[in-house]
PDB file of C-alpha atoms and ligand atoms in Angstrom:
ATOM      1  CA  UNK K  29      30.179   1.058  -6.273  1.00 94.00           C
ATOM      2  CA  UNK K  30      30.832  -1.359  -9.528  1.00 95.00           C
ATOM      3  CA  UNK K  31      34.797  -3.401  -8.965  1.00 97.00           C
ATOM      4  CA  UNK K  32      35.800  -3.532 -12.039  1.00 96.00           C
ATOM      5  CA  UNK K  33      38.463  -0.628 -12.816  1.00 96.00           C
ATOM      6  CA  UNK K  34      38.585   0.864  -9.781  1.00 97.00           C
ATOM      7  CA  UNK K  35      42.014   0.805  -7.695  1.00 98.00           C
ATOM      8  CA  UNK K  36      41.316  -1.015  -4.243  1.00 98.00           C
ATOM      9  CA  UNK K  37      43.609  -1.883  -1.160  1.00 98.00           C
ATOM     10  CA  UNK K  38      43.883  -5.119   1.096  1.00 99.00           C
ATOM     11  CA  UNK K  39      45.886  -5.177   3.691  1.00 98.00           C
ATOM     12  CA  UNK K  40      46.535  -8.456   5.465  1.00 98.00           C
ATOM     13  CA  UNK K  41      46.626  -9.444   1.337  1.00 98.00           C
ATOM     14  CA  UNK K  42      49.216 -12.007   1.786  1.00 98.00           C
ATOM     15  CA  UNK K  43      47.598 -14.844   3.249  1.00 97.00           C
ATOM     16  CA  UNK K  44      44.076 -15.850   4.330  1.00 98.00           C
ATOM     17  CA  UNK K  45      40.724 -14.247   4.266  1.00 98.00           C
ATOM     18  CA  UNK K  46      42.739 -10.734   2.785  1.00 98.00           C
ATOM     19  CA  UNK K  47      44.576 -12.924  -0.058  1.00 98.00           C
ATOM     20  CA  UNK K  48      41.181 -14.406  -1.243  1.00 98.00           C
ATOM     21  CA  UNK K  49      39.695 -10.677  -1.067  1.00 99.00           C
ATOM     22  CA  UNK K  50      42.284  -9.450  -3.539  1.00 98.00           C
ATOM     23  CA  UNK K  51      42.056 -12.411  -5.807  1.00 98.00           C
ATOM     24  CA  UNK K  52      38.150 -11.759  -6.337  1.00 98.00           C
ATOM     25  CA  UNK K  53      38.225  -7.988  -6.672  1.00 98.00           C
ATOM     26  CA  UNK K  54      40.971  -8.577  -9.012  1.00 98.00           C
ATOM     27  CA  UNK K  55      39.356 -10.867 -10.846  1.00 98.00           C
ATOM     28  CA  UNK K  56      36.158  -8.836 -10.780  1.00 98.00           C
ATOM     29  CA  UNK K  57      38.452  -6.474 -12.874  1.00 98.00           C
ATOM     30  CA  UNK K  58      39.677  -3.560  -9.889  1.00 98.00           C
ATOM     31  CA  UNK K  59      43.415  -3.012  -9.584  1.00 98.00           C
ATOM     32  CA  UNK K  60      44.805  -3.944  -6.470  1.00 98.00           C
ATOM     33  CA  UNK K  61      47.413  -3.182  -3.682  1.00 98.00           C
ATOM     34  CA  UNK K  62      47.993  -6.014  -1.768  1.00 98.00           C
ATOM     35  CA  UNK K  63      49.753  -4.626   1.414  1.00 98.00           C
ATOM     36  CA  UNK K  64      51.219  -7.377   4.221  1.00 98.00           C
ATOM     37  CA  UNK K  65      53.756  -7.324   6.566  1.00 97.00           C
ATOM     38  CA  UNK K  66      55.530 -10.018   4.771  1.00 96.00           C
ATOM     39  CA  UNK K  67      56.468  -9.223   1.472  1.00 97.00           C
ATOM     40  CA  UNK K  68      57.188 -12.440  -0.291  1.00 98.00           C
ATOM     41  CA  UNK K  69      53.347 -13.274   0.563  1.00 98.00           C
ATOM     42  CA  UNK K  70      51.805  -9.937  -0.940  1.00 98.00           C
ATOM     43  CA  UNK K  71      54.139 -10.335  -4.027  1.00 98.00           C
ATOM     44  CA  UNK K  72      52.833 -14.029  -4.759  1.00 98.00           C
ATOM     45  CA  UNK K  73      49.591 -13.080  -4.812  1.00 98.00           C
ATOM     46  CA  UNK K  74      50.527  -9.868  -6.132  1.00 98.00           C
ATOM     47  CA  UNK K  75      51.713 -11.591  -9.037  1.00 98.00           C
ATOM     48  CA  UNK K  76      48.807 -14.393  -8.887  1.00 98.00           C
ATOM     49  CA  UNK K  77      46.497 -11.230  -9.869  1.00 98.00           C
ATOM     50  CA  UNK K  78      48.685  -8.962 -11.912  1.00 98.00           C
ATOM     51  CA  UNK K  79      48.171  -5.838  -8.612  1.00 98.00           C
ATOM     52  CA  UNK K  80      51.377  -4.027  -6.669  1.00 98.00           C
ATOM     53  CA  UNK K  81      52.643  -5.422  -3.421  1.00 98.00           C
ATOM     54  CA  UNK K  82      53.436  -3.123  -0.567  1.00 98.00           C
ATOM     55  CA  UNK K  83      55.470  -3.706   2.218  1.00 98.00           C
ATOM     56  CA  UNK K  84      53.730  -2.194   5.499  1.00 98.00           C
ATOM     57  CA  UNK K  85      53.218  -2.903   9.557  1.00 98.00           C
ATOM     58  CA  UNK K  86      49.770  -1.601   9.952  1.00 98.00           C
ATOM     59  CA  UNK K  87      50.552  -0.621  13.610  1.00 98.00           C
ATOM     60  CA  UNK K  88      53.101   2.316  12.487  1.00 98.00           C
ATOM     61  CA  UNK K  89      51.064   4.984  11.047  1.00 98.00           C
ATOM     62  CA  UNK K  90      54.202   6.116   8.976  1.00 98.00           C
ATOM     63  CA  UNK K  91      54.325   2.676   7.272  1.00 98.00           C
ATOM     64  CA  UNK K  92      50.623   3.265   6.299  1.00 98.00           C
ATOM     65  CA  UNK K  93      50.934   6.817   5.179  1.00 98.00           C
ATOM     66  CA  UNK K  94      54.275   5.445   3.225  1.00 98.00           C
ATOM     67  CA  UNK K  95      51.861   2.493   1.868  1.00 98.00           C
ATOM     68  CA  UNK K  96      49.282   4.837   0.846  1.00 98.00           C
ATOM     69  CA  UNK K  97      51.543   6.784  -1.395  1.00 98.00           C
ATOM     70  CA  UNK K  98      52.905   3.818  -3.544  1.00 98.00           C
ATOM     71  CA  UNK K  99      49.740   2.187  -4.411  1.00 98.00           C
ATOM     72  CA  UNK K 100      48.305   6.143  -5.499  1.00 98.00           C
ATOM     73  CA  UNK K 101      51.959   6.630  -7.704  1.00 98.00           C
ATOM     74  CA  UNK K 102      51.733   3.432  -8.663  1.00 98.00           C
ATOM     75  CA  UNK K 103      48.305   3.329 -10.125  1.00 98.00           C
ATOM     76  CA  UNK K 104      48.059   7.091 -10.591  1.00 97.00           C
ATOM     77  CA  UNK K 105      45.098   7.669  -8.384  1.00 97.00           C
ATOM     78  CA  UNK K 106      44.301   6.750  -4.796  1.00 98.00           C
ATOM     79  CA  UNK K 107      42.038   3.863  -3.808  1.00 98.00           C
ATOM     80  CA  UNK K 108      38.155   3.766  -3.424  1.00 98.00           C
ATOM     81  CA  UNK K 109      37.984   0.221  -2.093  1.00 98.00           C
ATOM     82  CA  UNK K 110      40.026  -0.147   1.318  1.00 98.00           C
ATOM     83  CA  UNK K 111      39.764  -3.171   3.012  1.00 99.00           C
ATOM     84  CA  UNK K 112      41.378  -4.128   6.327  1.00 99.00           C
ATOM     85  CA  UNK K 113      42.239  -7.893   6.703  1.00 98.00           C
ATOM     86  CA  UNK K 114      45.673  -7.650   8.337  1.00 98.00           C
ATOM     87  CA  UNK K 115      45.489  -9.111  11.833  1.00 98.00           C
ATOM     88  CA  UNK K 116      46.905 -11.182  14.744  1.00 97.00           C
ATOM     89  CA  UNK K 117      44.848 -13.761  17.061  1.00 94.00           C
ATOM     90  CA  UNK K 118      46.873 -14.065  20.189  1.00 93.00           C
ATOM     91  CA  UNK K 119      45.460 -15.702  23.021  1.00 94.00           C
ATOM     92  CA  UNK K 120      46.144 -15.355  27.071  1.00 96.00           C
ATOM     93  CA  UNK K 121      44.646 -14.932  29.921  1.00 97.00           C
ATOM     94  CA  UNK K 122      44.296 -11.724  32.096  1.00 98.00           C
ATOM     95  CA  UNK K 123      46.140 -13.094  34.867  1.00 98.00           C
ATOM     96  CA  UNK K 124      48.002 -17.087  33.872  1.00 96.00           C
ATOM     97  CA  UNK K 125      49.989 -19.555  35.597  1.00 94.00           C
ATOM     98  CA  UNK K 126      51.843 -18.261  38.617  1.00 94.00           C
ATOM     99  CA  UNK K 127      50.014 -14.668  38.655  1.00 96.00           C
ATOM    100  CA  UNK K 128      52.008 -13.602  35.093  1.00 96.00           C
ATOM    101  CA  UNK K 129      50.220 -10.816  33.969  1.00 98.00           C
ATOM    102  CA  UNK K 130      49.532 -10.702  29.768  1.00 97.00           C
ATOM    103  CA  UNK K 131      49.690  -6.819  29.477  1.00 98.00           C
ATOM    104  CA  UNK K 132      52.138  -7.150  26.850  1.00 98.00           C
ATOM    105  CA  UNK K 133      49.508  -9.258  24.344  1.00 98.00           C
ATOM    106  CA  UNK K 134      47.009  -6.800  25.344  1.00 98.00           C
ATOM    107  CA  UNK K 135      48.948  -4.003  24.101  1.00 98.00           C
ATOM    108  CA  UNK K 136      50.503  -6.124  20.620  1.00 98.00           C
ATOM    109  CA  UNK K 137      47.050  -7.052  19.674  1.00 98.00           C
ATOM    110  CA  UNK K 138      45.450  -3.531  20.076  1.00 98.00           C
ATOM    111  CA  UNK K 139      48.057  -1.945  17.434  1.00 98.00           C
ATOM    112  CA  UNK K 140      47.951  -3.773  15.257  1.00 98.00           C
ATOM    113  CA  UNK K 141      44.037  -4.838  15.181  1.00 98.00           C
ATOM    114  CA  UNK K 142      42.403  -1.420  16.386  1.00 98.00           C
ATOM    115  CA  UNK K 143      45.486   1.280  15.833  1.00 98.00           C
ATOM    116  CA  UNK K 144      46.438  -0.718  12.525  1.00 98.00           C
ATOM    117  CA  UNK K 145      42.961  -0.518  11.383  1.00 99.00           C
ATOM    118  CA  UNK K 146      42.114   2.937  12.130  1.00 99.00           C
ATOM    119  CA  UNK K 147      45.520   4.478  10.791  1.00 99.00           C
ATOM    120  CA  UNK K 148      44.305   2.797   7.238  1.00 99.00           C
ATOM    121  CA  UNK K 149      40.562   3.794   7.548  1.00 99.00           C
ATOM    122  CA  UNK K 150      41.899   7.421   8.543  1.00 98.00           C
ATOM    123  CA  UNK K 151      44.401   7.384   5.612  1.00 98.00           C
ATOM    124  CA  UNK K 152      41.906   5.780   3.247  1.00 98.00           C
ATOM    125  CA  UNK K 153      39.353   8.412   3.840  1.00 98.00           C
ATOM    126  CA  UNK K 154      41.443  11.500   3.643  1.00 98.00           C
ATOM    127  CA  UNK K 155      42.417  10.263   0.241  1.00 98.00           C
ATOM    128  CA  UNK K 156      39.066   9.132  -0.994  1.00 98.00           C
ATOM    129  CA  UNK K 157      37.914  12.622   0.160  1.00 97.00           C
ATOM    130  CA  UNK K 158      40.334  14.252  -2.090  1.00 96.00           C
ATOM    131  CA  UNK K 159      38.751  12.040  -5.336  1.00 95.00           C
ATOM    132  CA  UNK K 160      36.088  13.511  -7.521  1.00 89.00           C
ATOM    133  CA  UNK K 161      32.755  11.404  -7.554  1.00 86.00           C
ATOM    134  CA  UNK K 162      32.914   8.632 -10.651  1.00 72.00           C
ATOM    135  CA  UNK K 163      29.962   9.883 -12.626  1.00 65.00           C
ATOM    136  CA  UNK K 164      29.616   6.513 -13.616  1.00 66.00           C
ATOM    137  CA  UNK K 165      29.051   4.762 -10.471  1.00 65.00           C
ATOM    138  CA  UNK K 166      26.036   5.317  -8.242  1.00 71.00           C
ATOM    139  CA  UNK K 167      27.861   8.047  -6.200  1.00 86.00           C
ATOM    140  CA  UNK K 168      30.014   6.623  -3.970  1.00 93.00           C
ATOM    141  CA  UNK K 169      33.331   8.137  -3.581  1.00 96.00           C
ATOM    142  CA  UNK K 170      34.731   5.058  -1.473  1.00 97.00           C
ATOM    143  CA  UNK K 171      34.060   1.976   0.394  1.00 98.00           C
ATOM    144  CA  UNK K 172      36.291   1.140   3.971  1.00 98.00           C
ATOM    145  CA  UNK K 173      35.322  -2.963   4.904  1.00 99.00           C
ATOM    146  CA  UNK K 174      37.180  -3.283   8.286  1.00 99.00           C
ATOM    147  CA  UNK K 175      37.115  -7.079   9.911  1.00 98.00           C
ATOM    148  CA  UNK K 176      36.317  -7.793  12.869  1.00 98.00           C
ATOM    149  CA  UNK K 177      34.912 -11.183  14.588  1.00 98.00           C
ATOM    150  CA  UNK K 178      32.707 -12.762  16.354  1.00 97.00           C
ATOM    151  CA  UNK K 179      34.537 -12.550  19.403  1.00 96.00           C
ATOM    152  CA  UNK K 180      33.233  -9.608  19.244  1.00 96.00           C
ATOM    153  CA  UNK K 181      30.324 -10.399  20.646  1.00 97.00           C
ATOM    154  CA  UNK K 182      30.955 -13.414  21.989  1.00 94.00           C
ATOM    155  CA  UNK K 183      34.702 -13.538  22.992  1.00 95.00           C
ATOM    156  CA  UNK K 184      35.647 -16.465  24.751  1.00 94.00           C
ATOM    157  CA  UNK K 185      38.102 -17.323  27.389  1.00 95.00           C
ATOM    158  CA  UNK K 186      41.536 -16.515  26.841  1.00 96.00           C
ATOM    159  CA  UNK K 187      40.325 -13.553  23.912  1.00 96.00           C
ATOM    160  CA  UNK K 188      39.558 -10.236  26.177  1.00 98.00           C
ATOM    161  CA  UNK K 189      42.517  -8.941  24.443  1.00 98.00           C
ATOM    162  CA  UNK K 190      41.007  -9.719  21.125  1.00 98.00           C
ATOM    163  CA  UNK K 191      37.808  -9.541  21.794  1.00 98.00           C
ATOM    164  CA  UNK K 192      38.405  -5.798  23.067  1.00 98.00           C
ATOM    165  CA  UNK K 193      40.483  -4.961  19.695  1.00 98.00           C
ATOM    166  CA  UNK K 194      37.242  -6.478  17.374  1.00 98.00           C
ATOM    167  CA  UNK K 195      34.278  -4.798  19.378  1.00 98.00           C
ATOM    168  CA  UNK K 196      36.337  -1.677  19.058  1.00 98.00           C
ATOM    169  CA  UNK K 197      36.807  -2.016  15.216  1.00 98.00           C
ATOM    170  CA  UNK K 198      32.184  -3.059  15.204  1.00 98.00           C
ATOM    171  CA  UNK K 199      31.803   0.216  17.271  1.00 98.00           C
ATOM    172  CA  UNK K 200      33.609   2.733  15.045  1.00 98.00           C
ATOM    173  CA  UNK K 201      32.160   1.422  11.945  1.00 98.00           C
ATOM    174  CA  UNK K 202      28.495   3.728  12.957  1.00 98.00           C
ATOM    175  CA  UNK K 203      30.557   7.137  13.534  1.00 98.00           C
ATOM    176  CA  UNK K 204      32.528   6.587  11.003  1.00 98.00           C
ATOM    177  CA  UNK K 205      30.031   5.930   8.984  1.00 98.00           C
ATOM    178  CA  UNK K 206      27.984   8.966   9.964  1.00 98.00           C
ATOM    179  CA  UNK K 207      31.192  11.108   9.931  1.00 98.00           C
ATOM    180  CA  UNK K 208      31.960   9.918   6.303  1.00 98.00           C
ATOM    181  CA  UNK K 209      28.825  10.115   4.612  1.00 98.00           C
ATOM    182  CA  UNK K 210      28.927  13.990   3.391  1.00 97.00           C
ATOM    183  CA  UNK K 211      31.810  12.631   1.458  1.00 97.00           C
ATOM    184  CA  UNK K 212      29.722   9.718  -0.063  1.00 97.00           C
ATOM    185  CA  UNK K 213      32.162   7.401   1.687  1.00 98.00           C
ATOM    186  CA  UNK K 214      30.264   4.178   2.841  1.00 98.00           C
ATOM    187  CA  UNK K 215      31.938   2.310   6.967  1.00 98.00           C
ATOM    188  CA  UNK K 216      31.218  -1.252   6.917  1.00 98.00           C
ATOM    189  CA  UNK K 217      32.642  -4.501   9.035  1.00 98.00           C
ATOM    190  CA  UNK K 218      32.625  -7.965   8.617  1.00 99.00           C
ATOM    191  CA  UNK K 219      32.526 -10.230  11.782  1.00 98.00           C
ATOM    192  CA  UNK K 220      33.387 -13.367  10.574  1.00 98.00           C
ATOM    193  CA  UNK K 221      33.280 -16.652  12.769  1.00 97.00           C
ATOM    194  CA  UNK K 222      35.508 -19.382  11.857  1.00 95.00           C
ATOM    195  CA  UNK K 223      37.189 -19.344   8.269  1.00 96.00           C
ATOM    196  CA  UNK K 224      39.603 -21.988   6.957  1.00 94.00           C
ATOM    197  CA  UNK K 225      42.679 -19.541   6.843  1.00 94.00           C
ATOM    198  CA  UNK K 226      46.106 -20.032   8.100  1.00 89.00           C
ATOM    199  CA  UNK K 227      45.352 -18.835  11.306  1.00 78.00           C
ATOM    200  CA  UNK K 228      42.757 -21.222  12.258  1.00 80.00           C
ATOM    201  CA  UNK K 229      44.806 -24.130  10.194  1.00 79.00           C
ATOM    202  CA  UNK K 230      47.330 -23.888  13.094  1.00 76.00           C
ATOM    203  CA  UNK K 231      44.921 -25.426  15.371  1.00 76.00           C
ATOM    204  CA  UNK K 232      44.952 -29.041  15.864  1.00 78.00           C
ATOM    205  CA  UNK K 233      42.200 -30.841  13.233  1.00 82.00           C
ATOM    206  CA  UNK K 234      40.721 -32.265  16.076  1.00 80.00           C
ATOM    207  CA  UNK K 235      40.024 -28.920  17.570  1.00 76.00           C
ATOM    208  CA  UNK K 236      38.500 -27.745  14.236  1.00 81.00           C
ATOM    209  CA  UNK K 237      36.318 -30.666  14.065  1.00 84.00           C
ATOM    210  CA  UNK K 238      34.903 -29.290  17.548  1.00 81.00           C
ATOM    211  CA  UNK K 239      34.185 -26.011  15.977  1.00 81.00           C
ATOM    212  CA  UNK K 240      32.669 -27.387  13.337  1.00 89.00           C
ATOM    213  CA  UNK K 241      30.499 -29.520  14.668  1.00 91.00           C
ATOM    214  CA  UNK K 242      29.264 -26.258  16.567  1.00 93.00           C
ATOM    215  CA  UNK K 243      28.307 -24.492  13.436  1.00 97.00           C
ATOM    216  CA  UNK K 244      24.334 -24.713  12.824  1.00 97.00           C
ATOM    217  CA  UNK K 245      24.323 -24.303   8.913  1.00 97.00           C
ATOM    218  CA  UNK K 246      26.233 -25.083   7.286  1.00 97.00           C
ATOM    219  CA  UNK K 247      28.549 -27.510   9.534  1.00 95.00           C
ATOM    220  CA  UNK K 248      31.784 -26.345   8.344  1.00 95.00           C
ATOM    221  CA  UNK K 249      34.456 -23.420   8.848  1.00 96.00           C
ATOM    222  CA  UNK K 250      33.845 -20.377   5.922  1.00 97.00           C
ATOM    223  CA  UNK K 251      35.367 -20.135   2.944  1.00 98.00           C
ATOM    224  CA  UNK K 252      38.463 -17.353   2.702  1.00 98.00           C
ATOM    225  CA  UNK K 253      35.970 -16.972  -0.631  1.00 98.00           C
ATOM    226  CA  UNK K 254      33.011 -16.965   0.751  1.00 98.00           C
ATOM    227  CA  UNK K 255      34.597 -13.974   2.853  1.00 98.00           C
ATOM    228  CA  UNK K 256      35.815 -11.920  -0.482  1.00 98.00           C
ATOM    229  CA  UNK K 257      32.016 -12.725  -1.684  1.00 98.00           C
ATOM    230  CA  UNK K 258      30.931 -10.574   0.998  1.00 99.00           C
ATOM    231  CA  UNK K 259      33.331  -7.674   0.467  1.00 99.00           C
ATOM    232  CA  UNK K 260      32.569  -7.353  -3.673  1.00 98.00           C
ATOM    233  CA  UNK K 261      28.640  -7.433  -2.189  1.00 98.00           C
ATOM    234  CA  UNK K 262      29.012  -4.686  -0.040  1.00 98.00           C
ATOM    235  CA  UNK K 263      31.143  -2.942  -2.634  1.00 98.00           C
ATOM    236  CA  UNK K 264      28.765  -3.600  -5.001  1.00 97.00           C
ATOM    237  CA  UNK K 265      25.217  -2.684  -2.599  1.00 96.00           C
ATOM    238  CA  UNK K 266      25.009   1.254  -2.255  1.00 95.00           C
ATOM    239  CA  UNK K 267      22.490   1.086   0.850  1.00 96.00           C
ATOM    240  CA  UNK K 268      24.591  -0.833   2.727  1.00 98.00           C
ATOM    241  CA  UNK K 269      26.617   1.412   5.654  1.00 98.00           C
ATOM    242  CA  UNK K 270      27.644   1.886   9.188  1.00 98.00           C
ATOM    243  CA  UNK K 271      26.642  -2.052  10.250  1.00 98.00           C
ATOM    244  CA  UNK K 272      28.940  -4.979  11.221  1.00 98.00           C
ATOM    245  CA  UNK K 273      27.845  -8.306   9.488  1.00 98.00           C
ATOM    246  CA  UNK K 274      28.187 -11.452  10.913  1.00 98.00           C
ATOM    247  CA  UNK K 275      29.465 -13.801   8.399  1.00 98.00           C
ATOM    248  CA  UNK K 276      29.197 -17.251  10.751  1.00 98.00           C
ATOM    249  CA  UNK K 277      26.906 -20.186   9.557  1.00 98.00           C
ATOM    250  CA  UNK K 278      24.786 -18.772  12.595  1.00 98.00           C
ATOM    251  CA  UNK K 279      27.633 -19.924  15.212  1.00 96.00           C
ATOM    252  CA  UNK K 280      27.825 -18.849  18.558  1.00 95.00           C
ATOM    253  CA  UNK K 281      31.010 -19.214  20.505  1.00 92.00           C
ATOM    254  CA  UNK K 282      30.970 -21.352  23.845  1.00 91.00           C
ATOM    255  CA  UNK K 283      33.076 -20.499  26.771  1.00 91.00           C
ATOM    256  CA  UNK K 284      35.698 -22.330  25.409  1.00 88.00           C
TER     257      UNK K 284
HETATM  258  P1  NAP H  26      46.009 -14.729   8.338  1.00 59.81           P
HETATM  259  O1  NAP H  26      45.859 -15.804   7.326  1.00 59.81           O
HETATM  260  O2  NAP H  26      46.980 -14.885   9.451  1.00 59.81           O
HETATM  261  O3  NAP H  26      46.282 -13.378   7.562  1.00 59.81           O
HETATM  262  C1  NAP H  26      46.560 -12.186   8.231  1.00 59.81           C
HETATM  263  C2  NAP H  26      47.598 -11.454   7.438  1.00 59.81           C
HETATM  264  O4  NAP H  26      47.835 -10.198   8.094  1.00 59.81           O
HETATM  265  C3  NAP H  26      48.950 -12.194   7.365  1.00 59.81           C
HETATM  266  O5  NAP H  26      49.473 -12.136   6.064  1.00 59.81           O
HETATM  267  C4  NAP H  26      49.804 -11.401   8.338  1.00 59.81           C
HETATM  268  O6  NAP H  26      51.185 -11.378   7.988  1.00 59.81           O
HETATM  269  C5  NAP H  26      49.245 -10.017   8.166  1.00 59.81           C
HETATM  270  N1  NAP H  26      49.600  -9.162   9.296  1.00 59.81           N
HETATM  271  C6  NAP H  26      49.659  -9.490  10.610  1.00 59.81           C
HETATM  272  N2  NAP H  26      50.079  -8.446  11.327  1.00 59.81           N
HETATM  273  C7  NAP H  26      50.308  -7.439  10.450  1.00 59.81           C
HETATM  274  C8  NAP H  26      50.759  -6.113  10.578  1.00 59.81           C
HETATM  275  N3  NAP H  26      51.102  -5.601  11.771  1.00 59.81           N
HETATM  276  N4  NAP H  26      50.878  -5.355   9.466  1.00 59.81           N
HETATM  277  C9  NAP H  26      50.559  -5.856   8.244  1.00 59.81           C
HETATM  278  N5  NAP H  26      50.132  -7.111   8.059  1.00 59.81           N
HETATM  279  C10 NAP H  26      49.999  -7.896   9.146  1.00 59.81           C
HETATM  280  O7  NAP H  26      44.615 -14.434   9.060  1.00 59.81           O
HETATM  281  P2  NAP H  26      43.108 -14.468   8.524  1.00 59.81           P
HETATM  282  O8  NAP H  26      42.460 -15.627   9.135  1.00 59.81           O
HETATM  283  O9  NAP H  26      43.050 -14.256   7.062  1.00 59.81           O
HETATM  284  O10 NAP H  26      42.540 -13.184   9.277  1.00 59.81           O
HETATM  285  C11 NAP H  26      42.298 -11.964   8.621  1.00 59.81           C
HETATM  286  C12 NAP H  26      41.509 -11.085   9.580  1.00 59.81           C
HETATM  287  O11 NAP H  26      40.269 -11.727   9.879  1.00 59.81           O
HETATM  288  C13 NAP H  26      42.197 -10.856  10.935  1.00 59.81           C
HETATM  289  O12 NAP H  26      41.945  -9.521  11.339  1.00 59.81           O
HETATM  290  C14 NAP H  26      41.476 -11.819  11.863  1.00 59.81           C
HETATM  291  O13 NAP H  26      41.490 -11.393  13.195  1.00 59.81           O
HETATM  292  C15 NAP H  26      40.082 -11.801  11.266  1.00 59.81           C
HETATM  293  N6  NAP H  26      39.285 -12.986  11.585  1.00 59.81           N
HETATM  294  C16 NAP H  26      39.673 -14.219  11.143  1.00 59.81           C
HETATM  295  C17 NAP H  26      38.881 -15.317  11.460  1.00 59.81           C
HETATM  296  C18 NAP H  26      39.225 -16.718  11.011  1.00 59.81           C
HETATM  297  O14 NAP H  26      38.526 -17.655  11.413  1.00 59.81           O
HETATM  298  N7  NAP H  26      40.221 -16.925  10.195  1.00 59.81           N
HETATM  299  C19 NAP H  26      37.739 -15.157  12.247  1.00 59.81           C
HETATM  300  C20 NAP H  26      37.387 -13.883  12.663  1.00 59.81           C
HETATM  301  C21 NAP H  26      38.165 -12.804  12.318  1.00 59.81           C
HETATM  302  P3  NAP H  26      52.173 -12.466   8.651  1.00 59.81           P
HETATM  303  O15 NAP H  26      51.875 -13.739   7.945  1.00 59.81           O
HETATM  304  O16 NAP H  26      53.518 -11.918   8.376  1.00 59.81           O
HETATM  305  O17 NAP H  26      51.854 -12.512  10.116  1.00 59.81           O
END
């Protein structure tokens, strides 16, 4: 599917690996919603790019459906470039200091990571569904890019809770995918490993020195850019589907 003219949505748009995502498909020429829980944030880069900021929790389904409506009034048709980026990165253990239990992270980080992202890949594809193919594209009648990690695979200690919420967003990218496809809607996922966003930038430089000195090639946390790279590729590559792509300079998590 080409970028240029065609209406996309990012949500977790306001900051981070989702801000830099709207900023290239923008400047690649799509139009873009940039949806985030905090407002100010999707309206600067909203603004930055000349797209439409929406206000949305991805864990409430009736914030998404909500969100899903503005951005198809507002540019008169519904998007065929969804991308989920919106997501928390709690950390706790299963069972911490004096026997306190961490159900309560557990739950928090599986709405909004898994339940946030499947409300906006359900809502993205019942609207895409409802578009007629763009004669001049290649056939596709939408692209879904859902993040995930590599904690997927290799989740360390202190991340079952989001480790759990990213291998369930890998594993429904091949059903989806397969469930999809009469529509000429293409499922992908990107599992990135460790990106120089806000949410790593809270973490003691020390501590990201560690992690970067554990990166094979090359020695350094990604690029937010290097991330929205990825996305226009898949956009842009029509046999790409139903895989989750480790985006990691080859790291593999330790332990801890
Ligand atoms: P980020 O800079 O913290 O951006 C995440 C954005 O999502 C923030 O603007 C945040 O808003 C928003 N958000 C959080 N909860 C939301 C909700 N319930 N509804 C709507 N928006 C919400 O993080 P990032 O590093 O770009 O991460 C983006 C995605 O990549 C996440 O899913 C993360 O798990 C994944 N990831 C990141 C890395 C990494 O190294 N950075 C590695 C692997 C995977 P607030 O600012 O208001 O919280």
């Amino acid at each position: 599917m080409r970028v240029e003219n065609t209406i996309a949505l990012v949500t977790g748009g306001g900051s981070g690996l989702g801000a830099a995502t709207a900023q290239r498909l923008a400047g690649q020429g799509a139009k873009v919603g940039v949806l985030d829980y905090n407002l100010e944030t999707a309206q600067k880069v909203a603004e930055r790019i000349g797209g439409f900021a929406v206000q949305a929790d991805v864990s409430s389904e009736a914030d998404i459906a909500e969100a899903f409506d503005r951005v198809t009034d507002h540019f008169a048709s519904a998007p065929r470039i969804v991308v989920s980026c919106a997501g928390i990165g709690l950390a706790a253990r299963i069972v911490g200091r004096e026997g306190k239990l961490s159900t309560d992270v557990f739950e928090r980080t599986l709405r909004v990571n898994l339940f946030g992202t499947y409300y906006v890949m359900s809502h993205a594809a019942r609207a895409m569904m409802a578009l007629e193919l763009d004669s001049e594209d290649d056939g596709d009648r939408g692209v879904i890019i859902n993040t995930s990690s590599v904690a997927w695979q290799d989740g360390q200690l202190g991340q079952a809770a989001y480790a759990a919420s990213k291998g369930a967003v890998a594993s429904m990218c091949l059903p989806a995918a397969r469930e999809l496809a009469r529509a000429n809607i293409r499922v992908l996922a990107i599992a990135p490993g460790l990106f120089r966003t806000p949410m790593m930038e809270a973490l003691p430089e020390e501590v990201t020195e560690q992690i970067a000195a554990n990166i094979p090639y090359p020695s350094r946390l990604g690029l937010p850019e290097e991330y929205a790279l990825t996305v226009q590729q898949l956009v842009e590559n029509p046999y790409v589907n139903g895989t989750t792509l480790r985006l990691d300079g080859a790291v593999r998590l330790p332990q801890r």
